Coordinates of C-alpha atoms and ligand atoms in Angstrom, one line a residue:
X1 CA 107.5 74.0 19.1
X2 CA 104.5 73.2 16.2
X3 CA 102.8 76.2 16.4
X4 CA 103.9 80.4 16.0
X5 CA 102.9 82.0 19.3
X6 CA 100.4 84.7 18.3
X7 CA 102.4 87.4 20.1
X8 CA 104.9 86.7 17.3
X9 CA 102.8 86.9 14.8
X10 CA 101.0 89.7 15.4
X11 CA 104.4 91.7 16.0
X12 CA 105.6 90.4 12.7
X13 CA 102.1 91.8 11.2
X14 CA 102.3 94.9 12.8
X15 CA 106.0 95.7 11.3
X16 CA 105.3 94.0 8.0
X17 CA 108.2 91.3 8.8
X18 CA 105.8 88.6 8.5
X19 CA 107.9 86.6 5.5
X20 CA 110.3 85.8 8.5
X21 CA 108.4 82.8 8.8
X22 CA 107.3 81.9 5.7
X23 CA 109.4 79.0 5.7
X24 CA 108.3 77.7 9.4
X25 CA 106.8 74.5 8.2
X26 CA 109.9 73.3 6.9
X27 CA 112.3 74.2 10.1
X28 CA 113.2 71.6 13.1
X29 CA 112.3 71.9 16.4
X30 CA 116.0 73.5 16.6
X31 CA 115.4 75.8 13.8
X32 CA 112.3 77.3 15.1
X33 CA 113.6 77.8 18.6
X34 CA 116.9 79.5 16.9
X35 CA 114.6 81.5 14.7
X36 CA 112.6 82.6 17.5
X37 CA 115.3 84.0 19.3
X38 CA 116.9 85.6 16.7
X39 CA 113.6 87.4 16.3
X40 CA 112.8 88.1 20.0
X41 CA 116.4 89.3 19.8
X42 CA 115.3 92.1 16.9
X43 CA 114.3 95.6 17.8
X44 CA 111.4 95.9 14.8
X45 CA 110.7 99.1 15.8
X46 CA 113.9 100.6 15.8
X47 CA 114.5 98.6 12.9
X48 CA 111.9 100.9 11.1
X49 CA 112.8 103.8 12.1
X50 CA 116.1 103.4 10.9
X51 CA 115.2 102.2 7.5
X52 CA 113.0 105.0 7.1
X53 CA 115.2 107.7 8.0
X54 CA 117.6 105.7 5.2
X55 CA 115.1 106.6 2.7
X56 CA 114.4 110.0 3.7
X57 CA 117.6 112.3 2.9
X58 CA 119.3 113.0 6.0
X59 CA 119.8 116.4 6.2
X60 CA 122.7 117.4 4.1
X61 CA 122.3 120.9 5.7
X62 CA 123.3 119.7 9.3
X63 CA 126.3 117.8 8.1
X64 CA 127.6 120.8 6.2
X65 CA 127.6 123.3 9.4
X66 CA 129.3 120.5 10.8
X67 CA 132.2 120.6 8.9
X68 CA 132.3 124.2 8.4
X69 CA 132.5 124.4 11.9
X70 CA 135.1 122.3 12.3
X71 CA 138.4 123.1 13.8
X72 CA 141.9 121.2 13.9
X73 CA 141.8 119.1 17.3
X74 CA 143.0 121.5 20.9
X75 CA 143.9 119.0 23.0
X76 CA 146.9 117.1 21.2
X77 CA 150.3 116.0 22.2
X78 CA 152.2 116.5 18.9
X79 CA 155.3 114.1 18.1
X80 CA 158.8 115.4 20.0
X81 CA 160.6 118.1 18.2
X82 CA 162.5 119.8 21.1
X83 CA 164.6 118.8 24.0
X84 CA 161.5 120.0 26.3
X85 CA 159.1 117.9 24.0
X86 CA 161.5 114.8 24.6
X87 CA 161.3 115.5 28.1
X88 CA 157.7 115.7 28.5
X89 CA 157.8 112.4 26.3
X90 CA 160.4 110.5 28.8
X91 CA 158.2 111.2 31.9
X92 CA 154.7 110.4 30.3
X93 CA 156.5 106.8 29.5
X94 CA 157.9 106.3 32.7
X95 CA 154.7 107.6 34.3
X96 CA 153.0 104.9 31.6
X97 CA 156.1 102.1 33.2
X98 CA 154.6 102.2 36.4
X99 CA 150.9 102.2 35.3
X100 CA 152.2 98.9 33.9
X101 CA 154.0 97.8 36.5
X102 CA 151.2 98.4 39.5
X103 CA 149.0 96.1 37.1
X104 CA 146.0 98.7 36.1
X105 CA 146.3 97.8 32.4
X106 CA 144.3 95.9 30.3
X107 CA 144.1 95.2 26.6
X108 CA 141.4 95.1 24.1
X109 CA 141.7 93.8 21.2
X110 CA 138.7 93.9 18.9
X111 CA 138.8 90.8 16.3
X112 CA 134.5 90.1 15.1
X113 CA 134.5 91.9 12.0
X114 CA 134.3 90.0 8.8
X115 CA 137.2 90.9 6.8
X116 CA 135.0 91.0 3.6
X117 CA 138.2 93.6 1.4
X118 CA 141.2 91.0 2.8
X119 CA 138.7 88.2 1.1
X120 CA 140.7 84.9 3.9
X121 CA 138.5 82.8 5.2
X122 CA 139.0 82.7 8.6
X123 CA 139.3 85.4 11.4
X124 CA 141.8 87.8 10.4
X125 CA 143.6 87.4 13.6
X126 CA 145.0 84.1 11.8
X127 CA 146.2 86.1 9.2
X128 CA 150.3 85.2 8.7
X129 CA 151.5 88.1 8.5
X130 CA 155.5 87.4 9.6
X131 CA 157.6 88.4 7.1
X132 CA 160.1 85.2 7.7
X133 CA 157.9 82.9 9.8
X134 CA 154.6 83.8 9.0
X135 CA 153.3 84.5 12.2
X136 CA 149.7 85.7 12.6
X137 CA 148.4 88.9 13.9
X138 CA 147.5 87.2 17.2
X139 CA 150.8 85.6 17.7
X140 CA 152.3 88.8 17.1
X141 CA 149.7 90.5 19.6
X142 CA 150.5 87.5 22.4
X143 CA 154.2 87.8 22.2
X144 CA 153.8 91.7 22.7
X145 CA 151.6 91.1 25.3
X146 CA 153.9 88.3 27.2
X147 CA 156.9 90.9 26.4
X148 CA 155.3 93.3 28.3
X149 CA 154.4 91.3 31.0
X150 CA 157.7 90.1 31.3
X151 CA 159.6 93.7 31.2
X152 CA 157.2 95.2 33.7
X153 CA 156.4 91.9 35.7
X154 CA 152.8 92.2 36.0
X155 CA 149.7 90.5 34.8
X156 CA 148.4 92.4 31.5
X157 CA 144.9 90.5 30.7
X158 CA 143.8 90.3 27.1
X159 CA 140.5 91.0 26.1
X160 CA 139.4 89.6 22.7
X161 CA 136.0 90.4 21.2
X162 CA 134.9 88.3 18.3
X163 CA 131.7 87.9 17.0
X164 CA 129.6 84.7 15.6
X165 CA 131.6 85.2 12.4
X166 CA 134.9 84.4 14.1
X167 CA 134.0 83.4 17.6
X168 CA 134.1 79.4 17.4
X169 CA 137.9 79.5 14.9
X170 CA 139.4 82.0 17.0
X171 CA 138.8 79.8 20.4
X172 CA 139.7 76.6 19.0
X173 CA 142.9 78.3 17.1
X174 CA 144.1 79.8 20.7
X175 CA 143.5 76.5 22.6
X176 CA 145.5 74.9 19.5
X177 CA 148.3 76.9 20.4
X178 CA 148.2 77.0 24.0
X179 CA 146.9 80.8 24.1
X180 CA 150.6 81.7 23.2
X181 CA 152.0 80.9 26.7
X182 CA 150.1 83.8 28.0
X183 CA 147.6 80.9 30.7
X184 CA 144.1 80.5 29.6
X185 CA 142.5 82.6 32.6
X186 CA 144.5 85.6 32.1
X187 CA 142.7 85.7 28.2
X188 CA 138.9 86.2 27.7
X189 CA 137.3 86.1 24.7
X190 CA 133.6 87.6 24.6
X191 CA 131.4 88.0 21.7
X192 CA 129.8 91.2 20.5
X193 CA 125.9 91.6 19.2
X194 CA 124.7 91.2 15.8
X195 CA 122.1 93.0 13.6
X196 CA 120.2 92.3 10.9
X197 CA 120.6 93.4 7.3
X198 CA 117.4 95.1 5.0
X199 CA 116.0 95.0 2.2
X200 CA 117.3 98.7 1.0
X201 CA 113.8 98.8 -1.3
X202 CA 111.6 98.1 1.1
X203 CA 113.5 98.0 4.9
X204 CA 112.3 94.1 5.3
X205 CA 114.6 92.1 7.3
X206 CA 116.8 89.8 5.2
X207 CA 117.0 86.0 5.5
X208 CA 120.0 84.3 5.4
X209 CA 118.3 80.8 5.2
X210 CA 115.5 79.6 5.8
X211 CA 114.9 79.8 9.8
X212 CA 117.9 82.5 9.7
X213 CA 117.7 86.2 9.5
X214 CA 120.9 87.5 7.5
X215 CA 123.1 88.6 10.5
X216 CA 126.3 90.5 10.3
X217 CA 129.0 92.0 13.3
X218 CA 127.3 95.1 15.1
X219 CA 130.5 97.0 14.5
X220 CA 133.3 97.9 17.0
X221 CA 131.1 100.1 18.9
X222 CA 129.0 97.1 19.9
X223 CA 132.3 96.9 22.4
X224 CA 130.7 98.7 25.6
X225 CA 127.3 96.4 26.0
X226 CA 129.5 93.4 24.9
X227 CA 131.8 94.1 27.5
X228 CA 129.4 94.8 29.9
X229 CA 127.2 91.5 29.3
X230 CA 130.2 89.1 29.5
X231 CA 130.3 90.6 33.4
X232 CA 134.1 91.6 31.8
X233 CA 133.8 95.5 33.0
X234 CA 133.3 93.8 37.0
X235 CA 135.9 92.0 36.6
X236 CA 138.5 94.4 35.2
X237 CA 137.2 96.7 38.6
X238 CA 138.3 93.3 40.7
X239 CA 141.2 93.0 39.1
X240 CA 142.3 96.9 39.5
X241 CA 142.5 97.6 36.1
X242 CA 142.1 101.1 35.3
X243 CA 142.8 101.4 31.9
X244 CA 141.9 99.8 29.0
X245 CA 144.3 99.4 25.9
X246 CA 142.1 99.0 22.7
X247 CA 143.6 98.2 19.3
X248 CA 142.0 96.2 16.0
X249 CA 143.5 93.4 15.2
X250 CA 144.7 94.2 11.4
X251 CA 147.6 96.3 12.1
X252 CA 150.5 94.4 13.5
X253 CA 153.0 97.4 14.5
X254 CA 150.6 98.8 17.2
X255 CA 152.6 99.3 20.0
X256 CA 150.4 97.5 22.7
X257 CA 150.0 98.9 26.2
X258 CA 152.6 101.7 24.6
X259 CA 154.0 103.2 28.1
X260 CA 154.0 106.7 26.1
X261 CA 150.3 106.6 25.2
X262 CA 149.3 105.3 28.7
X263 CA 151.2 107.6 30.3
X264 CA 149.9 110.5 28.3
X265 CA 146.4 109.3 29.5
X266 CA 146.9 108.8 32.9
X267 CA 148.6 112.3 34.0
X268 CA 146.0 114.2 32.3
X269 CA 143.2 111.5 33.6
X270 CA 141.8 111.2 30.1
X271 CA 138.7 109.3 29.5
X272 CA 139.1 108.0 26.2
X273 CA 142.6 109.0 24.5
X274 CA 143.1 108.1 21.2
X275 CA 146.8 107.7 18.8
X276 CA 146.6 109.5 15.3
X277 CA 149.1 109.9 13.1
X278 CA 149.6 113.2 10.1
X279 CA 147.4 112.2 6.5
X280 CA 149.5 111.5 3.8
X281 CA 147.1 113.9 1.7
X282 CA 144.1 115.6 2.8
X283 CA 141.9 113.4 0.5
X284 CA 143.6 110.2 2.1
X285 CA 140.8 107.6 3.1
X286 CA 141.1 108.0 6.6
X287 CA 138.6 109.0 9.6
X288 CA 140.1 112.5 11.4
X289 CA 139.4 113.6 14.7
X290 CA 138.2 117.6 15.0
X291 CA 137.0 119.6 17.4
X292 CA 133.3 120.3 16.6
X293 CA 131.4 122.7 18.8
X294 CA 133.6 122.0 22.2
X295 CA 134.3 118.4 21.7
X296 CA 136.4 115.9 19.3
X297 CA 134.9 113.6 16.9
X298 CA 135.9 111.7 14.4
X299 CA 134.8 113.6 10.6
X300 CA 135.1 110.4 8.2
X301 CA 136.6 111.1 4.5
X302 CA 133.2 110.5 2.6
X303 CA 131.7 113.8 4.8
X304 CA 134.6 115.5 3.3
X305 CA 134.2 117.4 0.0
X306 CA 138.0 117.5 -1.6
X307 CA 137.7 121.4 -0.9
X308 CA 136.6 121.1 2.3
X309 CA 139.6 118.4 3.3
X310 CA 142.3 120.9 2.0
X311 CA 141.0 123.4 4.0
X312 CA 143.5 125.1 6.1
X313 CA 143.8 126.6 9.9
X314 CA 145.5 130.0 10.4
X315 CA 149.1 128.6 11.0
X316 CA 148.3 127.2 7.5
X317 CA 147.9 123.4 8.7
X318 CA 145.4 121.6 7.3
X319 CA 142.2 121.2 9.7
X320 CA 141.7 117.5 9.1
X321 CA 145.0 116.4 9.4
X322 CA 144.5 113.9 12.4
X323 CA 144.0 110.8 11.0
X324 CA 142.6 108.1 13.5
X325 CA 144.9 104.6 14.1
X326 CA 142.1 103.4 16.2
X327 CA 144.5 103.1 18.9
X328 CA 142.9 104.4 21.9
X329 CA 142.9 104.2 25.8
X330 CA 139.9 104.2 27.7
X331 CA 139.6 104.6 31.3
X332 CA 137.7 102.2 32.4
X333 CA 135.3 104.1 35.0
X334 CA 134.2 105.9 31.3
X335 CA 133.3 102.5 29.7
X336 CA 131.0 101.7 32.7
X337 CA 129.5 105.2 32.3
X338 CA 128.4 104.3 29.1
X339 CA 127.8 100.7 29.6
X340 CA 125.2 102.1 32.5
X341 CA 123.5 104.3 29.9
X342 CA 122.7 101.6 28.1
X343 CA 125.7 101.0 26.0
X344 CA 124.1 101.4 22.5
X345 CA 126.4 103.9 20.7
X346 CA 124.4 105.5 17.4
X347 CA 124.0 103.3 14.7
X348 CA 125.0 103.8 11.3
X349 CA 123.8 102.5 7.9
X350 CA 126.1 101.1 5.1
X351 CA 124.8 99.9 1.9
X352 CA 126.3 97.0 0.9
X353 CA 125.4 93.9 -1.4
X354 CA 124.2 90.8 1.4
X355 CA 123.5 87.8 0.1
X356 CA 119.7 86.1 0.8
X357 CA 117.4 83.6 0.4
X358 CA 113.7 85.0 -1.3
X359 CA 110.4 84.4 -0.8
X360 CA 110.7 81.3 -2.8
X361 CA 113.7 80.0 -0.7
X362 CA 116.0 80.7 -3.9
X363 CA 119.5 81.8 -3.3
X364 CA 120.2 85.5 -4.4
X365 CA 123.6 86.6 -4.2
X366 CA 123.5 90.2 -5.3
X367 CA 127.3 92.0 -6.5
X368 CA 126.4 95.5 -8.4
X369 CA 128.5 97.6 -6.5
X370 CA 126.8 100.4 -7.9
X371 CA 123.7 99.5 -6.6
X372 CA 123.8 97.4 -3.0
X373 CA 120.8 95.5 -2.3
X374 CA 120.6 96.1 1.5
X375 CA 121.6 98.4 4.1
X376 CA 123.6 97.1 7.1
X377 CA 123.7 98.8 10.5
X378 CA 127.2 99.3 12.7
X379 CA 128.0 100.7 15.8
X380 CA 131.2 102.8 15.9
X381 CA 133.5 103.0 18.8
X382 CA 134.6 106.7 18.0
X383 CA 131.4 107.8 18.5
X384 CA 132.3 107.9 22.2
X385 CA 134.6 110.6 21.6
X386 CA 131.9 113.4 22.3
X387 CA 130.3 111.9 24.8
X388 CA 133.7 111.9 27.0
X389 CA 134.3 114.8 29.1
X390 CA 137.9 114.6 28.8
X391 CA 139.7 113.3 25.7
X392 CA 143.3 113.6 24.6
X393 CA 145.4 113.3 21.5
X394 CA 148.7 112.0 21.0
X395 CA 150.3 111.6 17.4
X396 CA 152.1 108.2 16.6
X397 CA 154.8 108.0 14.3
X398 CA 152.8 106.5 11.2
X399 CA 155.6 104.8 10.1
X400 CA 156.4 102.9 12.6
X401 CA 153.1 102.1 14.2
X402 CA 150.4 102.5 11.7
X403 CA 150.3 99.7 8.8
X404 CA 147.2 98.2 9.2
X405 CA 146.0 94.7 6.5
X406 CA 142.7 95.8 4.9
X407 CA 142.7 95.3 1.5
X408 CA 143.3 91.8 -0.5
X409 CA 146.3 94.3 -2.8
X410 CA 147.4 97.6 -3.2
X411 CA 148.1 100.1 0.0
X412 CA 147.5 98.8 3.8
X413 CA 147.6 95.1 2.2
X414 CA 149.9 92.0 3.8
X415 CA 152.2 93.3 1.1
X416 CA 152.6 96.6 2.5
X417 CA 152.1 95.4 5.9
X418 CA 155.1 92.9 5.8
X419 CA 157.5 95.0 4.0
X420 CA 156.5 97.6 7.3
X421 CA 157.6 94.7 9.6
X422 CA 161.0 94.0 7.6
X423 CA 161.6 97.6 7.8
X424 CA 161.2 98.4 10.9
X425 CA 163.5 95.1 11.8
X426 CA 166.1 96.7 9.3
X427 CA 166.1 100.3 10.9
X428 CA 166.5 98.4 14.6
X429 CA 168.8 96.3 13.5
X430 CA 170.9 99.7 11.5
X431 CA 170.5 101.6 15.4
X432 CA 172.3 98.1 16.7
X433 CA 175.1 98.7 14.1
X434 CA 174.0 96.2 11.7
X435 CA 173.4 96.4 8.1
X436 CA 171.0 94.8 6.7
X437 CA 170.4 95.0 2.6
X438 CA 166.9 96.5 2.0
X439 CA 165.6 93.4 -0.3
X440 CA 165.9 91.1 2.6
X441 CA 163.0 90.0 5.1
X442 CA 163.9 89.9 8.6
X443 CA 161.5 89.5 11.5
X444 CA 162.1 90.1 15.6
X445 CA 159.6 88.5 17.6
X446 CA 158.0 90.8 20.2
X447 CA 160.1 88.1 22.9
X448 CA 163.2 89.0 21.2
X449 CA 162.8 93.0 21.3
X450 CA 159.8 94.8 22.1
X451 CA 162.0 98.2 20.8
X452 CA 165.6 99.3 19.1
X453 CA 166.9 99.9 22.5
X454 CA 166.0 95.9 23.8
X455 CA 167.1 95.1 20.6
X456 CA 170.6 96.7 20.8
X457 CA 171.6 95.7 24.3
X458 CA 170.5 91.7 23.6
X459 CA 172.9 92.1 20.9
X460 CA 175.3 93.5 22.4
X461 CA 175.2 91.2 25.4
X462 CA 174.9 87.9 23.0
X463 CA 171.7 87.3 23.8
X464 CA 170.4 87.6 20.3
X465 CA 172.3 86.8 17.4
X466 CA 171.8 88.8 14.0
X467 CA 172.4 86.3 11.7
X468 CA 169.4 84.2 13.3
X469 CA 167.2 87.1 12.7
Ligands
UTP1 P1 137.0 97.2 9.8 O1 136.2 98.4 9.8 O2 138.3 97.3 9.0 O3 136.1 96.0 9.3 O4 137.3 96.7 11.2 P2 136.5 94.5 8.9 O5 135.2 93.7 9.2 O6 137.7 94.0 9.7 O7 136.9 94.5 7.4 P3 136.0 94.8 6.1 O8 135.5 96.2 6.3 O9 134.8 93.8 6.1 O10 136.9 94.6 5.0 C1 138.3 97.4 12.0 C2 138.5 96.6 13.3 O11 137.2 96.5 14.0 C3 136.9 95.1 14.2 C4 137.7 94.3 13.1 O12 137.8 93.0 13.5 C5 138.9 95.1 13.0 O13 139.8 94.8 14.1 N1 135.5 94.9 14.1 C6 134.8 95.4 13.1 C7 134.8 94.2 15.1 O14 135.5 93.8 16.1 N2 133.5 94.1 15.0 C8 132.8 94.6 14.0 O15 131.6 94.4 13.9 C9 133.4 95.3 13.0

C-alpha cells in the first residue's frame, strides 16, 4: 500500500489524529498495513469523548452521595463461627463436589496485564514463586488444576487470557512444558483487546514507534468480548460448563474451583459471586464491595476519604470492610448476557507516564510520577457487579488464600508471598503432627495435597514423606 486512503485521512483530520501518519513515508508495506489496522481498530470518537471528560472535573458531587450512601454488603456468607455455620459450610462444599464432579466448571485465569510494580520481564505467570523449587504461578495454577481433576475425576478446562504483552511467551512457555500434563485441548489461551494511551495535554493518541500507536492491556474487564470473540463462551455451553472460576494470576494460594465458593454460588444461583476477605485497616489499599442504592459494587480506596473508610454501621462494623480477592464465580449464562450487550464494561482512565516517540520520531520516555504524561484507559471486571441481578459474598480466610505478588518489595511482594506458601506448608504439616521450625521453607505441590486433610492421610498412609517436603 503507497498511498493513505482518503477515508483515513479525513477521519484522522476530523479527530485531529492526523500525526498518526506523519511517519508513513518511512513504513514497509507491513508497517502501513499494521498501522492501518491498528487505526481502523481505534474508536476516535469515543476516544474524544473520553479525553475530554478527563479534562473536565468529573463531578466530585456524584461520587460523594455515592459513598455517603453506602452500606456494608447484605448478601454475604461470613466465615464459620458456629456449629450451624460449619454446617451450612460442609453442604455448600459438597454441593460445590458434585458441581465438580458432573463437569460444569471452568476456570479463568486472567494473565495480559503488564506487571509494570513487579518490574520481571516476562508474563508474571512465569514468575518462580515456590518457596523450595521455584515453581511459577502457572505451575502452581496447573497442578491445582490437574489435582482437582484428579480428586473429582472430571475434565476442568483452563481458560487463560493474555494479551499482546504476554501472549506469544506464555504459549511457547506452556508448549515448553507440555501444558503441565493437563493435554493441550483441554487449555485455551485467548487474547484480550488493547487501547491506546493520550497525550494527557492535549488527548492525541500516542505513538509507540513509528507505524505503532502506544498500546497497552484493556484491563480485566476486556474479559467478556475477549471471551466472546475467541467463540470460548460457545464452547463452554457445548461443553456444559456452567460456571466459570475466575482468579488473577499473581496470587498463588487461591483456592481454584474452591468446592465452598462454588457451592455457595450454585445453591443460591448467583450470577457473579465474588471471595473477600476483612481489611487489615480501613485505609488498607484495597477495592471493597458495598451495597450502593440496591446493588454491590466495588468502592476503590482512592474514593475513600480516611474519614469516610472508618466510618462505621450500627453493629459498630466498619462499612467498607469487604475487601475484594478478585476471586469470583460467574455463571456463565450472565457472561453471555453481557457479552450480547456488547461486552464493553465502562472504561476508566489512569494517568500514568507511557513512553513515546514525537513528532520528530525522538524517543521520549517520561518518569515524573507527579506529573504522568498520558492517560490510559482500562476496563474493570467488577464493574459487572451492578449490572448482575443476583450477586453473593462469601469471606475467604485472608490468610490462607489471599497473598497476591504485586509489588517488586515491601507487602503482597514474592517475599511476602513465599513466606505465605511456607506457612501455610508449616500449619498443614503442624495438623499432620509434624513440626516444622518456622525459619525453614517447605513447599507441597498442589499433586501432593490440595488441603491439610489430603495432606494428613498421605502421610499417614506413606504416601508422602515429610522429610521430602
Ligand atoms: P493488576 O491490576 O495487578 O495489573 O492486574 P498488572 O498489570 O498485573 O500489574 P501492574 O498494575 O502493572 O503492576 C490484576 C490481574 O488482572 C490481570 C493481571 O494479569 C492480573 O492477573 N490483567 C490486568 C489482565 O489480564 N489484563 C489487563 O489488561 C490488566
Amino acid at each position: 500500500m503507497n498511498v493513505i486512503p482518503a477515508k483515513v485521512r479525513e477521519q484522522l483530520d476530523n479527530a485531529s489524529q492526523s500525526h498518526l501518519l506523519l511517519f508513513w513515508d518511512e513504513l514497509s508495506a507491513s508497517q502501513r498495513t499494521s498501522l492501518l489496522n491498528q487505526i481502523d481498530g481505534t474508536d476516535l470518537k469515543m476516544l474524544d469523548q473520553i479525553w475530554r471528560s478527563s479534562i473536565n472535573d468529573d463531578s466530585p458531587l456524584d461520587a460523594t452521595a455515592r459513598i455517603e450512601s453506602a452500606k456494608s454488603p447484605g448478601q454475604v456468607v461470613g466465615q464459620p463461627q458456629s456449629a450451624a455455620d460449619i454446617d451450612r459450610w460442609k453442604q455448600a462444599t459438597r454441593l460445590g463436589e458434585r458441581e465438580l464432579e458432573a463437569g460444569s466448571v471452568a476456570v479463568i485465569t486472567v494473565a495480559g496485564g503488564q506487571g509494570s510494580r513487579l518490574g520481571f520481564d516476562h508474563p508474571k505467570g512465569m514468575f518462580p514463586i515456590g518457596p523450595k523449587s521455584d515453581r511459577t504461578l502457572f505451575q502452581i495454577f496447573a497442578e491445582q488444576i490437574l489435582a482437582r481433576r484428579r480428586r473429582h475425576r472430571s475434565t476442568i478446562p483452563w481458560l487463560i487470557m493474555t494479551s499482546d504483552a504476554t501472549h506469544a511467551e506464555t504459549l511457547e512457555f506452556l508448549q515448553q512444558h507440555n501444558y503441565f500434563e493437563l493435554g493441550e485441548d483441554t487449555v485455551h489461551l485467548f487474547q484480550q483487546g488493547s487501547l491506546p494511551a493520550l497525550d494527557a495535554a492535549t488527548g492525541r493518541i500516542l505513538m509507540n514507534g513509528p507505524g505503532e500507536l502506544a498500546l497497552s492491556p484493556d484491563g480485566h474487564g476486556g474479559l467478556v468480548a475477549a471471551l466472546a470473540n475467541a467463540g470460548l463462551l460457545d464452547l463452554l455451553a457445548q461443553h456444559g460448563i456452567r460456571h466459570l472460576f475466575y482468579h488473577q494470576v499473581d496470587n498463588p494460594t487461591a483456592i481454584l474451583c474452591d468446592p465452598a465458593l462454588i457451592g455457595f454460588h450454585a445453591q443460591q444461583r448467583s450470577q457473579l459471586t465474588t471471595n473477600v476477605v476483612r481489611k487489615v485497616s480501613p485505609t488498607e489499599r484495597m477495592g471493597v464491595l458495598a451495597d450502593i442504592n440496591g446493588r454491590t459494587e466495588i468502592v476503590e480506596y482512592s474514593e475513600l476519604t480516611p474519614e469516610q473508610a472508618e466510618r462505621c454501621d450500627a453493629s459498630g462494623d466498619w462499612i467498607f470492610w469487604a475487601g475484594n480477592t478478585a476471586i469470583h464465580v460467574f455463571d456463565r449464562e450472565f457472561l453471555e448476557q453481557l457479552a450480547a450487550d456488547g461486552g464493553k464494561l465502562p472504561l476508566h482512565v489512569a494517568r500514568k507516564n507511557v513512553a513515546f516517540i514525537d513528532d520528530r520520531g525522538a524517543a521520549i520516555k517520561p518518569n515524573d510520577p507527579a506529573k504522568p504524561n498520558a492517560i490510559k484507559l482500562e476496563r474493570f471486571i467488577f464493574d459487572a457487579l451492578p449490572i448482575a441481578e443476583r450477586t453473593l459474598i462469601v469471606e475467604g480466610n485472608r490468610t490462607r488464600e489471599f497473598n497476591p505478588v504485586k509489588n517488586r518489595d515491601g507487602a503482597d511482594s514474592p517475599e511476602t508471598s513465599r513466606a505465605a506458601l511456607s506457612r501455610i506448608a508449616r500449619e498443614w504439616l503442624a495438623a499432620a503432627g509434624h513440626a516444622v521450625a518456622d525459619d525453614r521453607p517447605v513447599e507441597i505441590s498442589p499433586l501432593h495435597a490440595l488441603d491439610a486433610d489430603e495432606l494428613a492421610q498421605k502421610i499417614a498412609s506413606r504416601t508422602i514423606r515429610v522429610a521430602d517436603l
